[in-house]
Short mmCIF file of C-alpha atoms and ligand atoms in Angstrom, two decimals:
data_model
loop_
_atom_site.label_atom_id
_atom_site.label_comp_id
_atom_site.label_asym_id
_atom_site.label_seq_id
_atom_site.Cartn_x
_atom_site.Cartn_y
_atom_site.Cartn_z
CA MET A 1 0.01 0.02 0.15
CA LYS A 2 1.17 3.66 -0.93
CA THR A 3 -1.32 5.71 1.11
CA ILE A 4 -3.22 4.87 4.14
CA ALA A 5 -5.84 6.94 6.42
CA VAL A 6 -6.63 6.90 10.12
CA LEU A 7 -9.65 7.81 11.84
CA THR A 8 -11.35 8.07 15.18
CA SER A 9 -14.95 6.91 15.76
CA GLY A 10 -17.43 6.57 18.45
CA GLY A 11 -16.84 7.84 21.71
CA ASP A 12 -13.18 9.41 22.17
CA ALA A 13 -10.75 8.17 24.80
CA PRO A 14 -7.55 9.32 26.33
CA GLY A 15 -4.83 7.90 24.32
CA MET A 16 -6.35 8.28 20.95
CA ASN A 17 -3.97 11.04 20.01
CA ALA A 18 -1.17 8.65 20.88
CA ALA A 19 -2.55 6.12 18.62
CA ILE A 20 -2.92 8.46 15.66
CA ARG A 21 0.73 9.74 16.36
CA ALA A 22 2.30 6.11 16.31
CA VAL A 23 -0.05 5.25 12.99
CA VAL A 24 1.28 8.19 11.19
CA ARG A 25 4.79 7.88 12.27
CA ALA A 26 4.83 4.09 11.48
CA GLY A 27 3.06 4.52 8.20
CA ILE A 28 6.02 7.21 7.45
CA ALA A 29 8.60 4.81 8.57
CA MET A 30 7.39 1.93 6.46
CA GLY A 31 7.35 4.05 3.08
CA MET A 32 3.67 5.08 3.07
CA ASN A 33 1.62 8.39 3.06
CA VAL A 34 -0.66 8.81 5.82
CA LYS A 35 -3.84 10.76 5.60
CA GLY A 36 -6.23 11.85 8.47
CA VAL A 37 -9.96 11.65 8.20
CA ARG A 38 -11.66 13.94 10.49
CA ARG A 39 -14.84 13.24 12.49
CA GLY A 40 -14.88 9.42 11.76
CA TYR A 41 -16.98 7.91 9.32
CA ALA A 42 -18.86 11.22 8.58
CA GLY A 43 -15.51 12.70 7.30
CA LEU A 44 -14.93 9.53 4.93
CA ILE A 45 -18.45 10.23 3.44
CA GLU A 46 -18.16 13.78 3.26
CA GLY A 47 -14.16 13.84 2.00
CA ASP A 48 -13.14 15.86 5.03
CA ILE A 49 -9.55 14.51 4.89
CA ILE A 50 -6.10 16.06 5.49
CA ASP A 51 -2.49 15.03 4.78
CA LEU A 52 -0.36 14.20 7.65
CA ASP A 53 3.48 14.35 8.10
CA ALA A 54 5.39 13.28 11.27
CA ARG A 55 5.36 16.91 12.43
CA SER A 56 1.48 16.99 12.12
CA VAL A 57 1.07 14.89 15.09
CA SER A 58 3.87 16.47 17.32
CA ASP A 59 3.02 17.53 20.89
CA ILE A 60 -0.13 15.26 20.91
CA ILE A 61 1.20 12.09 22.99
CA HIS A 62 0.09 13.26 26.16
CA ARG A 63 -3.26 15.17 25.25
CA GLY A 64 -6.71 13.52 25.77
CA GLY A 65 -9.26 13.62 22.99
CA THR A 66 -8.70 13.28 19.51
CA MET A 67 -6.88 15.83 17.23
CA LEU A 68 -9.06 14.25 14.28
CA TYR A 69 -12.31 14.76 15.96
CA THR A 70 -14.80 11.75 16.40
CA ALA A 71 -18.33 11.37 15.64
CA ARG A 72 -21.25 8.83 15.49
CA CYS A 73 -22.54 8.56 11.88
CA PRO A 74 -25.72 6.78 11.46
CA GLU A 75 -25.69 7.24 7.73
CA PHE A 76 -22.58 4.88 7.61
CA LYS A 77 -24.90 2.19 8.54
CA HIS A 78 -26.39 2.22 5.45
CA GLU A 79 -25.27 1.17 1.75
CA GLU A 80 -25.87 4.68 0.11
CA GLY A 81 -23.27 6.01 3.05
CA LEU A 82 -20.75 3.26 2.59
CA GLN A 83 -20.88 3.60 -1.03
CA LYS A 84 -19.89 7.64 -0.60
CA ALA A 85 -17.32 6.66 2.00
CA ILE A 86 -15.64 4.08 -0.75
CA ALA A 87 -16.06 6.97 -3.43
CA THR A 88 -13.92 9.18 -1.26
CA CYS A 89 -11.22 6.44 -0.73
CA LYS A 90 -11.24 6.19 -4.52
CA GLU A 91 -10.62 9.84 -5.33
CA GLN A 92 -8.18 10.20 -2.30
CA GLY A 93 -6.39 7.30 -3.34
CA ILE A 94 -6.78 5.40 0.12
CA GLU A 95 -5.86 1.72 0.30
CA GLY A 96 -6.29 1.05 3.70
CA ILE A 97 -7.83 2.51 6.76
CA VAL A 98 -6.69 2.43 10.43
CA VAL A 99 -9.95 2.66 12.56
CA ILE A 100 -9.60 3.55 16.20
CA GLY A 101 -12.66 3.13 18.18
CA GLY A 102 -15.20 0.58 19.70
CA ASP A 103 -17.23 -2.64 18.57
CA GLY A 104 -19.58 -0.23 16.30
CA SER A 105 -16.72 1.40 14.60
CA PHE A 106 -15.35 -2.41 14.15
CA ARG A 107 -18.70 -3.12 12.31
CA GLY A 108 -18.28 -0.32 10.04
CA ALA A 109 -14.33 -1.43 9.27
CA ARG A 110 -15.87 -4.80 8.48
CA ASP A 111 -18.36 -3.45 6.10
CA LEU A 112 -15.78 -1.39 4.48
CA SER A 113 -13.25 -4.34 4.21
CA LEU A 114 -15.99 -6.47 2.71
CA ARG A 115 -16.46 -3.76 -0.21
CA GLY A 116 -12.73 -3.72 -0.75
CA VAL A 117 -11.32 -1.12 1.50
CA PRO A 118 -9.03 -2.91 3.93
CA CYS A 119 -9.30 -1.81 7.55
CA VAL A 120 -7.68 -2.74 10.73
CA GLY A 121 -9.48 -1.97 13.78
CA VAL A 122 -7.69 -0.40 17.03
CA PRO A 123 -9.48 -0.82 20.01
CA GLY A 124 -10.27 2.47 21.72
CA THR A 125 -12.78 3.34 24.45
CA ILE A 126 -13.11 3.75 27.96
CA ASP A 127 -15.41 1.09 28.59
CA ASN A 128 -13.17 -1.84 27.89
CA ASP A 129 -16.12 -3.75 26.61
CA ILE A 130 -14.51 -4.92 23.35
CA SER A 131 -14.64 -8.83 23.45
CA SER A 132 -11.69 -9.94 21.60
CA THR A 133 -9.03 -7.68 23.71
CA GLU A 134 -8.25 -7.60 27.23
CA TYR A 135 -7.43 -3.97 27.15
CA THR A 136 -8.78 -0.73 25.19
CA ILE A 137 -7.02 2.72 24.84
CA GLY A 138 -8.45 4.85 27.35
CA TYR A 139 -9.56 2.56 30.11
CA ASP A 140 -6.72 3.10 32.43
CA THR A 141 -6.90 6.74 32.32
CA ALA A 142 -10.70 6.61 32.78
CA MET A 143 -10.36 4.37 35.74
CA ASN A 144 -7.65 6.54 37.41
CA THR A 145 -9.91 9.53 36.78
CA ALA A 146 -12.88 8.12 38.31
CA MET A 147 -10.78 6.77 41.25
CA GLU A 148 -9.64 10.21 42.07
CA MET A 149 -13.13 11.78 41.77
CA MET A 150 -14.62 9.12 44.21
CA ASP A 151 -11.69 9.87 46.63
CA LYS A 152 -12.84 13.50 46.64
CA LEU A 153 -16.50 12.32 47.42
CA ARG A 154 -15.15 10.25 50.01
CA ASP A 155 -13.83 13.00 51.89
CA THR A 156 -17.00 14.92 52.06
CA SER A 157 -19.10 11.57 52.55
CA GLN A 158 -16.71 10.71 55.44
CA SER A 159 -16.94 14.14 57.06
CA HIS A 160 -20.93 14.28 56.99
CA GLU A 161 -21.13 10.47 57.60
CA ARG A 162 -23.26 10.13 54.54
CA CYS A 163 -23.68 7.56 51.91
CA SER A 164 -22.34 8.16 48.25
CA VAL A 165 -23.90 6.57 45.50
CA VAL A 166 -22.00 7.21 42.24
CA GLU A 167 -22.48 6.45 38.70
CA VAL A 168 -19.53 5.50 36.63
CA MET A 169 -19.54 5.38 32.65
CA GLY A 170 -19.44 2.24 30.69
CA ARG A 171 -22.49 1.93 28.23
CA ARG A 172 -23.82 -1.29 29.12
CA ALA A 173 -20.81 -2.79 30.73
CA GLY A 174 -19.75 -2.86 34.27
CA TYR A 175 -15.99 -3.17 33.85
CA LEU A 176 -14.95 0.49 34.51
CA ALA A 177 -17.25 0.38 37.66
CA LEU A 178 -15.91 -2.88 39.02
CA GLN A 179 -12.38 -1.78 38.88
CA THR A 180 -13.10 1.60 40.37
CA GLY A 181 -15.29 0.06 42.96
CA ILE A 182 -12.48 -2.14 43.97
CA ALA A 183 -9.91 0.86 44.06
CA CYS A 184 -12.18 3.08 46.09
CA GLY A 185 -13.34 0.18 48.60
CA ALA A 186 -17.07 0.78 47.70
CA THR A 187 -19.55 -1.13 49.88
CA SER A 188 -21.36 -2.16 47.10
CA ILE A 189 -21.00 -2.46 43.33
CA LEU A 190 -24.01 -2.42 40.90
CA VAL A 191 -23.27 -3.71 37.55
CA PRO A 192 -25.58 -4.62 34.77
CA GLU A 193 -23.91 -8.31 34.41
CA VAL A 194 -24.65 -9.28 37.98
CA GLU A 195 -28.66 -9.43 39.08
CA PHE A 196 -28.99 -7.54 42.53
CA ASP A 197 -31.76 -6.85 45.17
CA LEU A 198 -31.34 -3.17 46.33
CA ASP A 199 -32.64 -4.49 50.13
CA LYS A 200 -30.76 -7.48 50.30
CA ASP A 201 -27.47 -6.64 48.55
CA VAL A 202 -27.28 -3.00 49.54
CA ILE A 203 -29.34 -1.51 52.27
CA LYS A 204 -29.26 -4.84 54.79
CA LYS A 205 -25.50 -4.70 53.89
CA ILE A 206 -25.09 -1.03 54.95
CA ARG A 207 -27.39 -1.60 58.21
CA GLU A 208 -25.05 -4.71 59.03
CA ILE A 209 -21.77 -2.96 58.43
CA ARG A 210 -23.07 0.30 60.25
CA SER A 211 -23.46 -1.86 63.17
CA THR A 212 -19.78 -2.80 63.37
CA GLY A 213 -18.87 0.97 63.47
CA LYS A 214 -18.70 2.40 59.85
CA LYS A 215 -20.14 5.56 59.33
CA HIS A 216 -19.84 6.54 55.75
CA PHE A 217 -20.40 4.45 52.48
CA VAL A 218 -19.82 4.43 48.74
CA VAL A 219 -21.83 2.56 46.42
CA VAL A 220 -20.93 2.35 43.34
CA VAL A 221 -23.44 1.93 40.21
CA ALA A 222 -22.44 1.19 36.66
CA GLU A 223 -24.21 3.63 34.13
CA GLY A 224 -25.87 0.41 32.60
CA VAL A 225 -27.72 0.22 35.97
CA GLY A 226 -28.54 3.89 36.37
CA GLY A 227 -30.95 5.23 38.78
CA VAL A 228 -28.53 6.61 41.16
CA GLU A 229 -30.98 9.12 42.48
CA GLU A 230 -33.73 6.74 43.32
CA ILE A 231 -31.09 4.04 44.83
CA ALA A 232 -29.72 6.95 47.05
CA ASP A 233 -33.57 8.03 48.24
CA ARG A 234 -34.03 4.56 49.07
CA ILE A 235 -30.89 4.08 50.91
CA GLU A 236 -31.72 7.23 53.01
CA GLU A 237 -35.44 6.02 53.66
CA ALA A 238 -34.41 2.49 54.76
CA THR A 239 -31.20 3.33 56.72
CA GLY A 240 -31.72 7.07 57.94
CA ILE A 241 -28.29 7.69 56.48
CA GLU A 242 -28.15 11.00 54.47
CA SER A 243 -27.43 9.87 50.82
CA ARG A 244 -26.20 11.83 47.76
CA ALA A 245 -26.19 10.79 44.18
CA THR A 246 -23.29 11.80 42.02
CA ILE A 247 -23.01 11.28 38.07
CA LEU A 248 -19.59 11.59 37.03
CA GLY A 249 -20.34 11.85 33.41
CA HIS A 250 -18.15 12.89 30.74
CA VAL A 251 -15.10 14.16 32.75
CA GLN A 252 -14.12 10.42 32.90
CA ARG A 253 -13.64 10.57 28.75
CA GLY A 254 -11.41 13.45 29.22
CA GLY A 255 -7.68 14.06 30.60
CA ASN A 256 -3.99 13.43 29.94
CA PRO A 257 -3.59 9.82 29.16
CA THR A 258 -1.81 7.61 31.75
CA VAL A 259 1.69 5.86 30.85
CA ARG A 260 -0.35 2.40 30.12
CA ASP A 261 -2.80 4.28 27.40
CA ARG A 262 0.37 6.16 25.95
CA VAL A 263 2.28 3.12 25.65
CA MET A 264 -0.50 0.58 24.86
CA ALA A 265 -1.75 2.80 22.09
CA SER A 266 1.56 3.17 20.58
CA GLN A 267 1.88 -0.51 20.38
CA LEU A 268 -1.71 -1.10 19.00
CA GLY A 269 -1.35 1.67 16.48
CA TYR A 270 2.07 0.27 15.26
CA HIS A 271 0.93 -3.03 14.99
CA ALA A 272 -2.11 -1.92 12.74
CA VAL A 273 0.35 -0.14 10.28
CA GLU A 274 2.35 -3.44 10.08
CA LEU A 275 -0.68 -5.48 9.07
CA LEU A 276 -1.69 -2.80 6.40
CA SER A 277 1.90 -2.65 5.13
CA ASN A 278 1.54 -6.19 4.34
CA GLY A 279 -1.44 -5.70 2.32
CA ILE A 280 -3.58 -7.26 5.44
CA GLY A 281 -6.86 -5.92 6.23
CA ASN A 282 -10.01 -6.97 7.74
CA ARG A 283 -8.33 -7.47 11.21
CA VAL A 284 -8.70 -5.83 14.66
CA VAL A 285 -5.82 -5.53 16.77
CA THR A 286 -5.85 -7.35 20.27
CA VAL A 287 -4.27 -7.87 23.54
CA GLN A 288 -4.61 -11.36 24.80
CA ASN A 289 -2.58 -12.58 27.71
CA SER A 290 -0.67 -9.22 27.70
CA LYS A 291 0.46 -9.82 24.08
CA ILE A 292 -0.44 -7.95 21.23
CA GLY A 293 -1.86 -9.69 17.87
CA ASP A 294 -4.44 -9.24 15.67
CA MET A 295 -7.68 -11.49 14.69
CA ASP A 296 -10.27 -11.44 11.64
CA ILE A 297 -12.97 -8.87 12.58
CA TYR A 298 -15.83 -11.30 11.97
CA GLU A 299 -14.42 -13.60 14.59
CA ALA A 300 -13.40 -10.74 16.82
CA LEU A 301 -17.21 -9.37 16.63
CA ALA A 302 -19.07 -12.83 17.39
CA MET A 303 -16.72 -13.32 20.70
CA VAL A 304 -18.40 -12.87 24.12
CA LYS A 305 -16.78 -11.01 26.82
CA VAL A 306 -17.23 -12.94 30.13
CA PHE A 307 -17.55 -10.69 33.39
CA ASP A 308 -15.13 -12.21 35.81
CA MET A 309 -17.24 -13.21 38.62
CA ASP A 310 -14.49 -14.30 40.87
CA GLU A 311 -13.33 -10.68 40.91
CA TYR A 312 -16.76 -9.37 41.58
CA ASN A 313 -17.25 -11.74 44.56
CA MET A 314 -13.72 -10.93 45.99
CA ALA A 315 -14.83 -7.17 45.76
CA THR A 316 -18.08 -8.18 47.68
CA ALA A 317 -16.46 -10.25 50.36
CA ILE A 318 -13.83 -7.76 51.45
CA SER A 319 -16.25 -4.90 51.42
CA ILE A 320 -17.37 -5.34 54.86
P1 ADP B 429 -18.27 2.55 19.06
O1 ADP B 429 -17.09 2.29 18.07
O2 ADP B 429 -17.45 3.44 20.50
O3 ADP B 429 -18.78 1.15 19.77
P2 ADP B 429 -20.71 3.43 18.39
O4 ADP B 429 -21.16 2.05 18.36
O5 ADP B 429 -21.34 4.69 18.48
O6 ADP B 429 -19.15 3.55 18.77
O7 ADP B 429 -20.04 3.37 16.75
C1 ADP B 429 -19.45 4.26 15.97
C2 ADP B 429 -19.62 4.38 14.40
O8 ADP B 429 -19.37 3.11 13.88
C3 ADP B 429 -21.32 4.65 14.21
O9 ADP B 429 -21.56 6.06 14.44
C4 ADP B 429 -21.52 4.12 12.82
O10 ADP B 429 -21.17 5.31 12.10
C5 ADP B 429 -20.59 2.88 12.73
N1 ADP B 429 -21.41 1.87 13.22
C6 ADP B 429 -21.77 1.48 14.21
N2 ADP B 429 -22.36 0.23 14.21
C7 ADP B 429 -22.40 -0.10 12.73
C8 ADP B 429 -22.70 -1.19 12.13
N3 ADP B 429 -23.69 -2.26 12.64
N4 ADP B 429 -22.61 -1.13 10.83
C9 ADP B 429 -21.73 -0.22 9.98
N5 ADP B 429 -21.31 0.69 10.97
C10 ADP B 429 -21.43 0.75 12.19
O1 F6P B 430 -18.31 4.61 24.85
C1 F6P B 430 -17.93 5.54 25.61
C2 F6P B 430 -18.95 6.44 26.42
O2 F6P B 430 -18.32 7.24 27.23
C3 F6P B 430 -19.93 5.33 27.23
O3 F6P B 430 -19.39 5.13 28.71
C4 F6P B 430 -21.11 6.04 27.54
O4 F6P B 430 -22.08 5.26 27.68
C5 F6P B 430 -21.17 6.91 26.09
O5 F6P B 430 -19.88 6.74 25.50
C6 F6P B 430 -21.74 8.32 26.00
O6 F6P B 430 -21.94 8.80 24.73
P1 F6P B 430 -22.28 10.26 24.62
O7 F6P B 430 -20.66 10.95 24.64
O8 F6P B 430 -22.74 10.24 23.17
O9 F6P B 430 -22.90 10.77 25.76
#
């Protein structure tokens, strides 16, 4: 391949810039031209494309967000949108694309690959909800951001002897909630993957722990469970403990990427370009058993991620 492109799609994640930088510089090192598509698949449809050189990606490795912007583009899910995107690739001489995003973006990459534009997916989402990989760019930074904010909530919750009910992002997945809940010593962690009974699993537990002298509590609720206001009200009604609900929200998506995210993004981006430079597309880059590899997109999309119940049960056991 002589010319490849890179785009970011779906929710942004800290470390996407480091991945763009790695793709651009790896492409140049392997003798290719690299173009940047702005606003994900929307930019591919509209032809919003820029030339990138080694200096275009200077000074971004440490920044959150994505210099290429990102978007959700419903039009791309339809044949007409896809054909417009393919026409742009022909006009611009784009022979392969690195797609940085989540499962949805990988579906788009599969559809493009199927129509003759080889794509390689690089996992990027704070949710870490992609079945084919143990790790997604942005997850570590988001976990650390959520943890820092929960530590701050803990200070005020402790001072007022309150219960903090905190919603953590994750779309339909509870990985971010589980990890940050463990890191912050949450009394209960509610995730969509595990059924729970608010009275038995949360309220009764708070009462029991209170009787041992504990005075303040943190309940972490994954976005996929939701209802933090109602949960806080029910805890307050049933226990008499003043409770406050907090939705951490989009702040979890921003900030300077951690070491882990910068290094992973660099490795994953580099591997994606290696594949394209060898004429290989329709793949996603993966991390399995802590090793970087790749896999067919169809195979990757058919996989099911298993929630770690041992870890969840451990968290429940030590939160007393
Ligand atoms: P993520 O990549 O983070 O999972 P989305 O699910 O929002 O984010 O997907 C990002 C974009 O990928 C969508 O806006 C759309 O353009 C494209 N996409 C999502 N699902 C599909 C699909 N089934 N077929 C083709 N393209 C898709
Ligand atoms: O996928 C990343 C994510 O931040 C999810 O955790 C959340 O459900 C969603 O994106 C929010 O999307 P938006 O930015 O469109 O509100």
